[in-house]
mmCIF file with all atom_site columns, C-alpha atoms and ligand atoms in Angstrom:
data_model
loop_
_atom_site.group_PDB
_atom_site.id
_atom_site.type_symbol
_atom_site.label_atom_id
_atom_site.label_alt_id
_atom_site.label_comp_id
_atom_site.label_asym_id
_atom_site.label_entity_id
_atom_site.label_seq_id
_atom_site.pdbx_PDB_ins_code
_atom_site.Cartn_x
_atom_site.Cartn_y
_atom_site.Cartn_z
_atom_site.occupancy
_atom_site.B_iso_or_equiv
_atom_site.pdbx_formal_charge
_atom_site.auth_seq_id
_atom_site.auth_comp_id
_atom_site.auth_asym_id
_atom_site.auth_atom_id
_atom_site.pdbx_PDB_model_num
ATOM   1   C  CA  . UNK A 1 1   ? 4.685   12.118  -17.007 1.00 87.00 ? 264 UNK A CA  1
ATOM   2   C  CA  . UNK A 1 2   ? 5.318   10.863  -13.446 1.00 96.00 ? 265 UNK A CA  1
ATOM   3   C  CA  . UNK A 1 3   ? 8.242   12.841  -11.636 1.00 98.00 ? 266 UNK A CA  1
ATOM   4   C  CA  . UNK A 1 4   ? 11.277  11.205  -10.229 1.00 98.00 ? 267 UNK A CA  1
ATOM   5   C  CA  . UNK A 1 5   ? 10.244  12.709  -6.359  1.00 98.00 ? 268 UNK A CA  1
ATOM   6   C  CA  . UNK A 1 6   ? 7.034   10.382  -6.973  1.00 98.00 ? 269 UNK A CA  1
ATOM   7   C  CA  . UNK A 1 7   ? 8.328   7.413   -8.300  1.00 98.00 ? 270 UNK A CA  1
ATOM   8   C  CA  . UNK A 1 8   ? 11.148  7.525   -5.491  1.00 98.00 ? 271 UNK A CA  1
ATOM   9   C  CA  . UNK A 1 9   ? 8.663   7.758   -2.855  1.00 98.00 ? 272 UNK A CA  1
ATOM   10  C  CA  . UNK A 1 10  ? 6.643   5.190   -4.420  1.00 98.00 ? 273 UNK A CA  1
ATOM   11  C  CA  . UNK A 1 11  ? 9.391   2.664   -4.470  1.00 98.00 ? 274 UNK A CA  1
ATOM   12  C  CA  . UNK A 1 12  ? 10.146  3.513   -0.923  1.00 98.00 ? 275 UNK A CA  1
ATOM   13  C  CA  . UNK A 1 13  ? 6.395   2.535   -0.130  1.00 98.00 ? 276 UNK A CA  1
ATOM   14  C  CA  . UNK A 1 14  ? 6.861   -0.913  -2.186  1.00 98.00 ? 277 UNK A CA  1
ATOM   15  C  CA  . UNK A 1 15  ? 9.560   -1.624  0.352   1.00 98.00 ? 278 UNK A CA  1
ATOM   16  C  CA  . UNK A 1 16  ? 7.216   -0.672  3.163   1.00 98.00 ? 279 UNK A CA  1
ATOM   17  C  CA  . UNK A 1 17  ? 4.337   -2.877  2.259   1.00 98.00 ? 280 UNK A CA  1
ATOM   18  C  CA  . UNK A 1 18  ? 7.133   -5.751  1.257   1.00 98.00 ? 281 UNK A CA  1
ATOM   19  C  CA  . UNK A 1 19  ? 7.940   -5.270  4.763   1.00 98.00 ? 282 UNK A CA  1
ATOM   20  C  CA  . UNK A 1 20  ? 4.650   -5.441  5.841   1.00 98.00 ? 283 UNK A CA  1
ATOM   21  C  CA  . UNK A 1 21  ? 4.005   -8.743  4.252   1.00 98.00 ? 284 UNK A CA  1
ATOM   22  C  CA  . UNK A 1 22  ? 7.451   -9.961  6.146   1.00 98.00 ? 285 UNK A CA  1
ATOM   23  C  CA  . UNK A 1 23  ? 6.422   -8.172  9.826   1.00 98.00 ? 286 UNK A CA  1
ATOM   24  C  CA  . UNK A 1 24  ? 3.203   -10.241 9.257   1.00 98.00 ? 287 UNK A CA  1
ATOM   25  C  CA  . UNK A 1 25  ? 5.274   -13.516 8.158   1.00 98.00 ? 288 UNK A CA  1
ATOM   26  C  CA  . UNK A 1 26  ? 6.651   -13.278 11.344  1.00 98.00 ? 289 UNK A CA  1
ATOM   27  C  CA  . UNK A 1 27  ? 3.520   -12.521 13.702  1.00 98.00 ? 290 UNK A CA  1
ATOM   28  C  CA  . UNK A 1 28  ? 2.065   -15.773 11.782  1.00 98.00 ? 291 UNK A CA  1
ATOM   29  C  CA  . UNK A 1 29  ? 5.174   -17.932 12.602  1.00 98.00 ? 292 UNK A CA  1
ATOM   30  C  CA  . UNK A 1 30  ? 4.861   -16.670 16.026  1.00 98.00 ? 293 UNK A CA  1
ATOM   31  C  CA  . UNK A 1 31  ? 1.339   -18.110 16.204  1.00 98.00 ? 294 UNK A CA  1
ATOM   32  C  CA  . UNK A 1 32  ? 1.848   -21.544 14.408  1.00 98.00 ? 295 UNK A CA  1
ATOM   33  C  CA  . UNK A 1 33  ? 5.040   -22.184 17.198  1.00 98.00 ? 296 UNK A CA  1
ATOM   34  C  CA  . UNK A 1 34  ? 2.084   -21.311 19.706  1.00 97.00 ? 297 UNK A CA  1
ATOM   35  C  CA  . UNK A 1 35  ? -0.312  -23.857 18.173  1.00 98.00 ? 298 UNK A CA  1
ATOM   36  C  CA  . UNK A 1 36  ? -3.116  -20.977 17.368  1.00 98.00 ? 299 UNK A CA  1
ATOM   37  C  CA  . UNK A 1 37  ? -3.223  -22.165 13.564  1.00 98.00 ? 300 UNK A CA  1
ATOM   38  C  CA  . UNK A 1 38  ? -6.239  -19.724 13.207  1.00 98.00 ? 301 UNK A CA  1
ATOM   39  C  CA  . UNK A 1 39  ? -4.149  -16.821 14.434  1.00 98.00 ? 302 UNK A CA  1
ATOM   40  C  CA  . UNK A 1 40  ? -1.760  -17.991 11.826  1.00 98.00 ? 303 UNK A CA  1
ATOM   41  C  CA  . UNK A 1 41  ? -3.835  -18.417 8.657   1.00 98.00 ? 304 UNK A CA  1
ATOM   42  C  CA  . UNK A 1 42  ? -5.060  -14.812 9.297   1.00 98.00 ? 305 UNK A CA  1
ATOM   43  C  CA  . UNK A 1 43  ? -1.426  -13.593 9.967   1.00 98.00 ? 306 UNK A CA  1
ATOM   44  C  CA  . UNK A 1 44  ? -0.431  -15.370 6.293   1.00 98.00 ? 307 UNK A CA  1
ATOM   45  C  CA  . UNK A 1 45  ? -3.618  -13.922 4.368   1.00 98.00 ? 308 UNK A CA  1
ATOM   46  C  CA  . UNK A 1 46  ? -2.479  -10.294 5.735   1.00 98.00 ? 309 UNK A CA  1
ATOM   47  C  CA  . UNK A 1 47  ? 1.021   -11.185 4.763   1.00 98.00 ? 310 UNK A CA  1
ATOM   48  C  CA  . UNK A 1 48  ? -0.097  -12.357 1.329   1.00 98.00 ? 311 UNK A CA  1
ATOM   49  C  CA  . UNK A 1 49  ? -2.049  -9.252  0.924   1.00 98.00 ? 312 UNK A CA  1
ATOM   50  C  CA  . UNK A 1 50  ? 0.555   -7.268  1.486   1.00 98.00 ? 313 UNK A CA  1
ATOM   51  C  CA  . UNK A 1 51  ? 2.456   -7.994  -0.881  1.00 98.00 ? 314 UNK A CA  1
ATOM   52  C  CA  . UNK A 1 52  ? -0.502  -7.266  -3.706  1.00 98.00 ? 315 UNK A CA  1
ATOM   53  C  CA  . UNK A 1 53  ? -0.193  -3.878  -2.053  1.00 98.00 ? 316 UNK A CA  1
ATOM   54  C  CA  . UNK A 1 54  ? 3.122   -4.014  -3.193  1.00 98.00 ? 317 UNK A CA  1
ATOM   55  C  CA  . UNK A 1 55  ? 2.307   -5.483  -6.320  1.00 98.00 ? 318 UNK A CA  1
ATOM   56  C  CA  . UNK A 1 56  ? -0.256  -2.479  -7.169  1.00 98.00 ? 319 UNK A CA  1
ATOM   57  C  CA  . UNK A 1 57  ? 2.512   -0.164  -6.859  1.00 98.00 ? 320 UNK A CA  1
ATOM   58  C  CA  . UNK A 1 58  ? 5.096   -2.210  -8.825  1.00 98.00 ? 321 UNK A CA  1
ATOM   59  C  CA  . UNK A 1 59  ? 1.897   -2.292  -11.406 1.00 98.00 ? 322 UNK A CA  1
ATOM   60  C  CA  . UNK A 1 60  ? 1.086   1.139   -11.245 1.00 98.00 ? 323 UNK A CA  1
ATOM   61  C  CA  . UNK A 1 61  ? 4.894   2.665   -11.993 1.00 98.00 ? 324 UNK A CA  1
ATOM   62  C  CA  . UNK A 1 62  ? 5.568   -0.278  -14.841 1.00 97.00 ? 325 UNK A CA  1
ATOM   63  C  CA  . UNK A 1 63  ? 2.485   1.540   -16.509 1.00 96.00 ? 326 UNK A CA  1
ATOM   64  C  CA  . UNK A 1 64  ? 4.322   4.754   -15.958 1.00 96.00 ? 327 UNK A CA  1
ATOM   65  C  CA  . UNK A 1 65  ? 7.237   3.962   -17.994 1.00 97.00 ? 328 UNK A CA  1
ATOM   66  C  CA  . UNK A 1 66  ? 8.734   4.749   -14.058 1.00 98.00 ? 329 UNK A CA  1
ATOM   67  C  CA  . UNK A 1 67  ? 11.639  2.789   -13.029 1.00 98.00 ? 330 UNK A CA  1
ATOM   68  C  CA  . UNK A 1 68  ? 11.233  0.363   -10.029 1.00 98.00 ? 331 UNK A CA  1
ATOM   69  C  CA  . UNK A 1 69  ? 13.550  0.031   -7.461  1.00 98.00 ? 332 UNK A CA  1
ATOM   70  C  CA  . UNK A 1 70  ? 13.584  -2.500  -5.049  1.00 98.00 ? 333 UNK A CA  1
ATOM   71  C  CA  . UNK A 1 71  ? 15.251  -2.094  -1.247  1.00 98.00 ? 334 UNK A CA  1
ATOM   72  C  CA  . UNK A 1 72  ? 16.429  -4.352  0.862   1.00 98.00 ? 335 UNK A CA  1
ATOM   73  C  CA  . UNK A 1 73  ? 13.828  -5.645  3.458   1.00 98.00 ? 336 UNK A CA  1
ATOM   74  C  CA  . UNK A 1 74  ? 14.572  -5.671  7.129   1.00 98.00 ? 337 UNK A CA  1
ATOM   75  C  CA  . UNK A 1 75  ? 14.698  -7.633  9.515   1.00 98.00 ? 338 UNK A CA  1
ATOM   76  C  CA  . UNK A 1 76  ? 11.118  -8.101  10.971  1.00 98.00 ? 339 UNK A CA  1
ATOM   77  C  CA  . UNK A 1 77  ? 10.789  -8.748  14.815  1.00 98.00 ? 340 UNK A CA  1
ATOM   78  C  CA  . UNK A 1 78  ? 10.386  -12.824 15.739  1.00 96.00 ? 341 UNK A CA  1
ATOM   79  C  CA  . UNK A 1 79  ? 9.833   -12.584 19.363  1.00 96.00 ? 342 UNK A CA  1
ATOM   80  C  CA  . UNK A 1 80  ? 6.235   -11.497 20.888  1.00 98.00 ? 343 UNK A CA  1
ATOM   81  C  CA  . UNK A 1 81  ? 4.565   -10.595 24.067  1.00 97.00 ? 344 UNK A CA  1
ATOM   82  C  CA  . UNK A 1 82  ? 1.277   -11.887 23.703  1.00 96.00 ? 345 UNK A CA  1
ATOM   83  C  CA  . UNK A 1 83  ? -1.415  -12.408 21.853  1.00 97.00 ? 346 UNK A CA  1
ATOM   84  C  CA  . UNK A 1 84  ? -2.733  -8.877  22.240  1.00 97.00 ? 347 UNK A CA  1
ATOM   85  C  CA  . UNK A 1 85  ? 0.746   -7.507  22.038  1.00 97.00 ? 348 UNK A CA  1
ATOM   86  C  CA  . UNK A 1 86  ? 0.936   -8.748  18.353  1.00 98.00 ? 349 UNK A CA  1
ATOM   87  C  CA  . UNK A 1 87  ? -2.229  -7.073  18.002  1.00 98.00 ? 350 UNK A CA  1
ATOM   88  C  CA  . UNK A 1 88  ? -0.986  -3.708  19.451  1.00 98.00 ? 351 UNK A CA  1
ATOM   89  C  CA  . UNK A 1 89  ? 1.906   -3.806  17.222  1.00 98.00 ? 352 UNK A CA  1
ATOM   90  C  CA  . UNK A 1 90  ? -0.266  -4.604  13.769  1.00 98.00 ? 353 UNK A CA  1
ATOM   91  C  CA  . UNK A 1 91  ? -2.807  -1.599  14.883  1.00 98.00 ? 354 UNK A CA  1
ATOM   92  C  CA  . UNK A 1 92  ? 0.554   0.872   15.314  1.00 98.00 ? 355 UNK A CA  1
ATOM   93  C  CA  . UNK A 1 93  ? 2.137   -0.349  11.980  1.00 98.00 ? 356 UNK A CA  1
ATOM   94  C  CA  . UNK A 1 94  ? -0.868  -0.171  10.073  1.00 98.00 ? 357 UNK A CA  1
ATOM   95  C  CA  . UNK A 1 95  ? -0.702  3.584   11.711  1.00 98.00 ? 358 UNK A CA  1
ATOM   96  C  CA  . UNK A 1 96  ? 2.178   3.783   10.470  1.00 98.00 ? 359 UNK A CA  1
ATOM   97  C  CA  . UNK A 1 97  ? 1.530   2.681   7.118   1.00 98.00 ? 360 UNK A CA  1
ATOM   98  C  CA  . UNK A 1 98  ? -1.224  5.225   6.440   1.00 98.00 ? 361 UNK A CA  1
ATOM   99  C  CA  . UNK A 1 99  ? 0.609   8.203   7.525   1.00 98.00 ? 362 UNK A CA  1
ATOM   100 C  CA  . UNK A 1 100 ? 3.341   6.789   4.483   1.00 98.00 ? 363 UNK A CA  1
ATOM   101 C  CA  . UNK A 1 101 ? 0.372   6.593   2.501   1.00 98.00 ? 364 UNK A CA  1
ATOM   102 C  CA  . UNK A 1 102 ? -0.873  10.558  3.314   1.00 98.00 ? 365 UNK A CA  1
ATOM   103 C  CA  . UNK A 1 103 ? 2.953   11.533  2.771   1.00 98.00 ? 366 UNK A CA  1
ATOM   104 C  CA  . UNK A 1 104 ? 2.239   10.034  -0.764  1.00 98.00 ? 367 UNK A CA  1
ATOM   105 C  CA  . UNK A 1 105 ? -1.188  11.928  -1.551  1.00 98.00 ? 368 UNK A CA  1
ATOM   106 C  CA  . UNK A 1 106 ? 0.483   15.273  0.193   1.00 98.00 ? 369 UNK A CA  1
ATOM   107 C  CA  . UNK A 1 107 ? 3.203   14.747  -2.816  1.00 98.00 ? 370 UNK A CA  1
ATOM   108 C  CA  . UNK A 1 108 ? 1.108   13.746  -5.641  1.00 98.00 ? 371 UNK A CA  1
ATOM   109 C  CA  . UNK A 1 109 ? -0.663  17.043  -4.656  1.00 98.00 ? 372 UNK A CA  1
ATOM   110 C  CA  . UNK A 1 110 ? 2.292   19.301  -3.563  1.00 98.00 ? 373 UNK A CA  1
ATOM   111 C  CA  . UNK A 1 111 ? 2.921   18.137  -7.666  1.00 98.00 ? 374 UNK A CA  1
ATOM   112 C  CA  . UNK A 1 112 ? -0.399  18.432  -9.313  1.00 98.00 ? 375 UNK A CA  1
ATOM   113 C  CA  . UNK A 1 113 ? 0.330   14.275  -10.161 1.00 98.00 ? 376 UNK A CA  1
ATOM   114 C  CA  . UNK A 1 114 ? -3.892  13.985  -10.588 1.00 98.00 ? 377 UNK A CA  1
ATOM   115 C  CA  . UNK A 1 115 ? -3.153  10.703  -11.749 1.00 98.00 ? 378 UNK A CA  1
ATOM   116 C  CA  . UNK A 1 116 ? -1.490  9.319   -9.389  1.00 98.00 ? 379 UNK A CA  1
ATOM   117 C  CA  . UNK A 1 117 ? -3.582  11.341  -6.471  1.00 98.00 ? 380 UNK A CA  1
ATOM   118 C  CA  . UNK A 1 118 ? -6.572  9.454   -8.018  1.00 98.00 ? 381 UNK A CA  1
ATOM   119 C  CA  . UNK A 1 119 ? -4.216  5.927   -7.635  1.00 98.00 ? 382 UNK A CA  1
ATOM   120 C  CA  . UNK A 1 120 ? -3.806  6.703   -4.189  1.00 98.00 ? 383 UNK A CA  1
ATOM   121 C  CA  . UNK A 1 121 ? -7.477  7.058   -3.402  1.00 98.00 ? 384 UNK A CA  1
ATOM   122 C  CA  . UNK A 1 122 ? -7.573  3.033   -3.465  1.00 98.00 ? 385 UNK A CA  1
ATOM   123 C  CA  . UNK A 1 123 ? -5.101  2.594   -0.329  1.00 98.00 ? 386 UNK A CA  1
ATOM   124 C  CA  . UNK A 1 124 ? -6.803  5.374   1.554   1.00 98.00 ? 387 UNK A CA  1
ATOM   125 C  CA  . UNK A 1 125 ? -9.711  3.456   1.856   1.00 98.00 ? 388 UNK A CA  1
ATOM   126 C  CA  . UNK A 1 126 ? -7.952  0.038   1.963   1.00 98.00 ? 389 UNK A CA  1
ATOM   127 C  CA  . UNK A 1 127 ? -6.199  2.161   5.460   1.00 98.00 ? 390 UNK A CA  1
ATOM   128 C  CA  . UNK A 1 128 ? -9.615  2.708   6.674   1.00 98.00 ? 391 UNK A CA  1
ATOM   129 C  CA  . UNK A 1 129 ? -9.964  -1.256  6.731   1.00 98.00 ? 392 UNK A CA  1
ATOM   130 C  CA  . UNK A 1 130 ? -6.679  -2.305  7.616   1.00 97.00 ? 393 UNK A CA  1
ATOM   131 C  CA  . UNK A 1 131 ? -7.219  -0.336  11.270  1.00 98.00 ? 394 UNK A CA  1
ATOM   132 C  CA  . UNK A 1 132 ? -10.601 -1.227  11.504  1.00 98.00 ? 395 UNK A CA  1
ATOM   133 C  CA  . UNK A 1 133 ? -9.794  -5.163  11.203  1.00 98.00 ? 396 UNK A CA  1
ATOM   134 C  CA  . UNK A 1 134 ? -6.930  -4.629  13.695  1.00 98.00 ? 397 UNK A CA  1
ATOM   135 C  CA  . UNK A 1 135 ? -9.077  -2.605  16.419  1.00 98.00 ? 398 UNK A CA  1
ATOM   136 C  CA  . UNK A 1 136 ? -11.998 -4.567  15.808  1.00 98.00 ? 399 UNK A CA  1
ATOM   137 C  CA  . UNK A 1 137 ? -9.731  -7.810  17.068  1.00 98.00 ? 400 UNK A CA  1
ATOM   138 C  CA  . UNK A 1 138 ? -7.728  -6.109  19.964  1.00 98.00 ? 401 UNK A CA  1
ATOM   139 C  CA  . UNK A 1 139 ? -10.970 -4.975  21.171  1.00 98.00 ? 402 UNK A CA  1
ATOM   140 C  CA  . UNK A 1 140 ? -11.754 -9.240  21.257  1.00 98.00 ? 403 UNK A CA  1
ATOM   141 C  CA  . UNK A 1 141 ? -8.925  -10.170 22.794  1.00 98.00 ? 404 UNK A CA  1
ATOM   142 C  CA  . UNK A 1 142 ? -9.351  -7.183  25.735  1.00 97.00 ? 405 UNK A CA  1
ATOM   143 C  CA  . UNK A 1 143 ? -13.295 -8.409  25.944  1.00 96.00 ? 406 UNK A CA  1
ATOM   144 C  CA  . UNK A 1 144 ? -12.118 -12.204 26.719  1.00 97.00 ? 407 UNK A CA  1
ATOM   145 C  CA  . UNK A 1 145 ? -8.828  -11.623 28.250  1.00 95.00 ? 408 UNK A CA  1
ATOM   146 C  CA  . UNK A 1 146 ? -7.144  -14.907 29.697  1.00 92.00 ? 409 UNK A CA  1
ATOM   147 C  CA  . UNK A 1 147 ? -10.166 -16.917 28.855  1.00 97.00 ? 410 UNK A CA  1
ATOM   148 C  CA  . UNK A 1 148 ? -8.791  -19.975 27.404  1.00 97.00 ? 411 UNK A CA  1
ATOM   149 C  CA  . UNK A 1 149 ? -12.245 -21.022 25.730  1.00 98.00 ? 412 UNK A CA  1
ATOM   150 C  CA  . UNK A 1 150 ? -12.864 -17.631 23.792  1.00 98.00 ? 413 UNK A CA  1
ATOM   151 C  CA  . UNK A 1 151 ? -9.407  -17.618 22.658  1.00 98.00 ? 414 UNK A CA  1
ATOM   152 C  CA  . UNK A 1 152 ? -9.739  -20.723 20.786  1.00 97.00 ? 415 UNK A CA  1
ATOM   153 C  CA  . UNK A 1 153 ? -13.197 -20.045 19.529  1.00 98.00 ? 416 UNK A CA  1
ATOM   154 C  CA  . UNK A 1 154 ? -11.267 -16.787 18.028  1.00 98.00 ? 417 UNK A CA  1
ATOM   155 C  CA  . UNK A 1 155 ? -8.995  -18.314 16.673  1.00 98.00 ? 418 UNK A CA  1
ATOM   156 C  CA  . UNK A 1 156 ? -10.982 -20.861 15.074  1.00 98.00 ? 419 UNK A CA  1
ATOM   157 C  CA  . UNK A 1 157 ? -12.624 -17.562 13.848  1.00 98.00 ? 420 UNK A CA  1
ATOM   158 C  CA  . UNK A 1 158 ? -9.682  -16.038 12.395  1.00 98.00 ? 421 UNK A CA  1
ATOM   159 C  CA  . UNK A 1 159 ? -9.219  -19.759 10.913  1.00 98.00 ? 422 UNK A CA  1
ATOM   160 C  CA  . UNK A 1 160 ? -11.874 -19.045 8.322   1.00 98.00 ? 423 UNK A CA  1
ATOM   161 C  CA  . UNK A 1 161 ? -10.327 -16.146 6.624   1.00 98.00 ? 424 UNK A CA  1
ATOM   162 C  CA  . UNK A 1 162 ? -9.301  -16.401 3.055   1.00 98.00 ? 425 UNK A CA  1
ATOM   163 C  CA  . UNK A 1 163 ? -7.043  -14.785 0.762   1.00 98.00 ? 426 UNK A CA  1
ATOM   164 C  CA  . UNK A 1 164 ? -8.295  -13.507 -1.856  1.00 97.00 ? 427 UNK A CA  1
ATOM   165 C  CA  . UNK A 1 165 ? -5.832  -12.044 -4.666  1.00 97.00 ? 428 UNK A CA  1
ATOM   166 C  CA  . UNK A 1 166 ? -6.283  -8.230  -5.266  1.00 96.00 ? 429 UNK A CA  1
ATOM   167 C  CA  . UNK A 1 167 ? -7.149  -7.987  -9.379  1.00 90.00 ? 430 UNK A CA  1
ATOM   168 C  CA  . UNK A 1 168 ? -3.589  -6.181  -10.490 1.00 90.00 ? 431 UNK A CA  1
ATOM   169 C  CA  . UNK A 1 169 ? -4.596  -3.748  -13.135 1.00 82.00 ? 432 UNK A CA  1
ATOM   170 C  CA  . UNK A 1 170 ? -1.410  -4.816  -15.067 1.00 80.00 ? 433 UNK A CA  1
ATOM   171 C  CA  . UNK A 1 171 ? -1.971  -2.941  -18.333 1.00 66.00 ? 434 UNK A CA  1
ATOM   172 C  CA  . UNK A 1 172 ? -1.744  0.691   -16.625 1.00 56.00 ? 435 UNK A CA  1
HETATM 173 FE FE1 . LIG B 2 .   ? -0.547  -2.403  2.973   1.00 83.41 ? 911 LIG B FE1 1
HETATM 174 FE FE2 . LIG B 2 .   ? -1.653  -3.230  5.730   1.00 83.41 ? 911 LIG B FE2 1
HETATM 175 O  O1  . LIG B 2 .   ? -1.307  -1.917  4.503   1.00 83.41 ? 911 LIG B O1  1
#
């Protein structure tokens, strides 16, 4: 049986990955108003991937007989520096969002929760990719700097990504 210090820090972690799809929402608006539609789509497939992170959760506490609590969703920032700025600021909250996800495992094990330690094994590696993908473009944009060219070529680039959904295990 799940304990009630997990499944609150859980839910607090479904409101930081709902916010995560939101902060993203917002990075991808920023782009379409700058006409970099690739910068966009890749802004909306993290966005929409988010949100399966949140789903997982949502999934994995439903299966727990656990009770899910949802929080309200802040306010996400709508005005950028930069191209690379944005890019800055994904790296640091993706930072962000795997020291949340440590807190969890450093609970599930303060606890003995084994099951939900072994849950938790999925986002640390899904971390591991999330700041990869985020260095691996900052470390684009400082390579071609103000070149007008390469940034389009990029973000016909980032134009190609596609979302695809995260299989929910929805029976627990
Ligand atoms: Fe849900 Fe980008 O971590």
């Amino acid at each position: 049986m799940i304990s009630e210090r997990m499944v609150e820090a859980i839910n607090k972690q479904i409101n930081e990955e709902l916010y995560s799809s939101y902060l993203y929402l917002s990075m991808a608006a920023y782009f379409e108003d700058l006409g970099l539609k690739g910068f966009a789509n890749w802004m909306i497939v993290q966005s929409q991937e988010e949100k399966d992170h949140a789903m997982k959760f949502y999934y994995y506490l439903a299966s727990q007989g656990a009770k899910i609590k949802l929080y309200e969703i802040k306010e996400p920032p709508s005005e950028f520096e930069g191209i690379k700025s944005v890019f800055k600021q994904v790296l640091k909250h993706e930072q962000h969002i795997t020291k949340k996800i440590n807190e969890l495992v450093d609970i599930a094990e303060e606890l003995k929760d084994r099951a939900t330690f072994n849950f938790l094994q999925w986002y640390i590696d899904e971390q591991v990719g999330e700041e990869e993908n985020a260095m691996e473009i900052l470390n684009k944009l400082e390579f071609i700097g103000d070149n007008k060219n390469a940034i389009f070529m990029l973000d016909r680039e980032l134009g190609q990504r596609q979302y695809i959904p995260l299989v929910q295990d929805k029976e627990g």
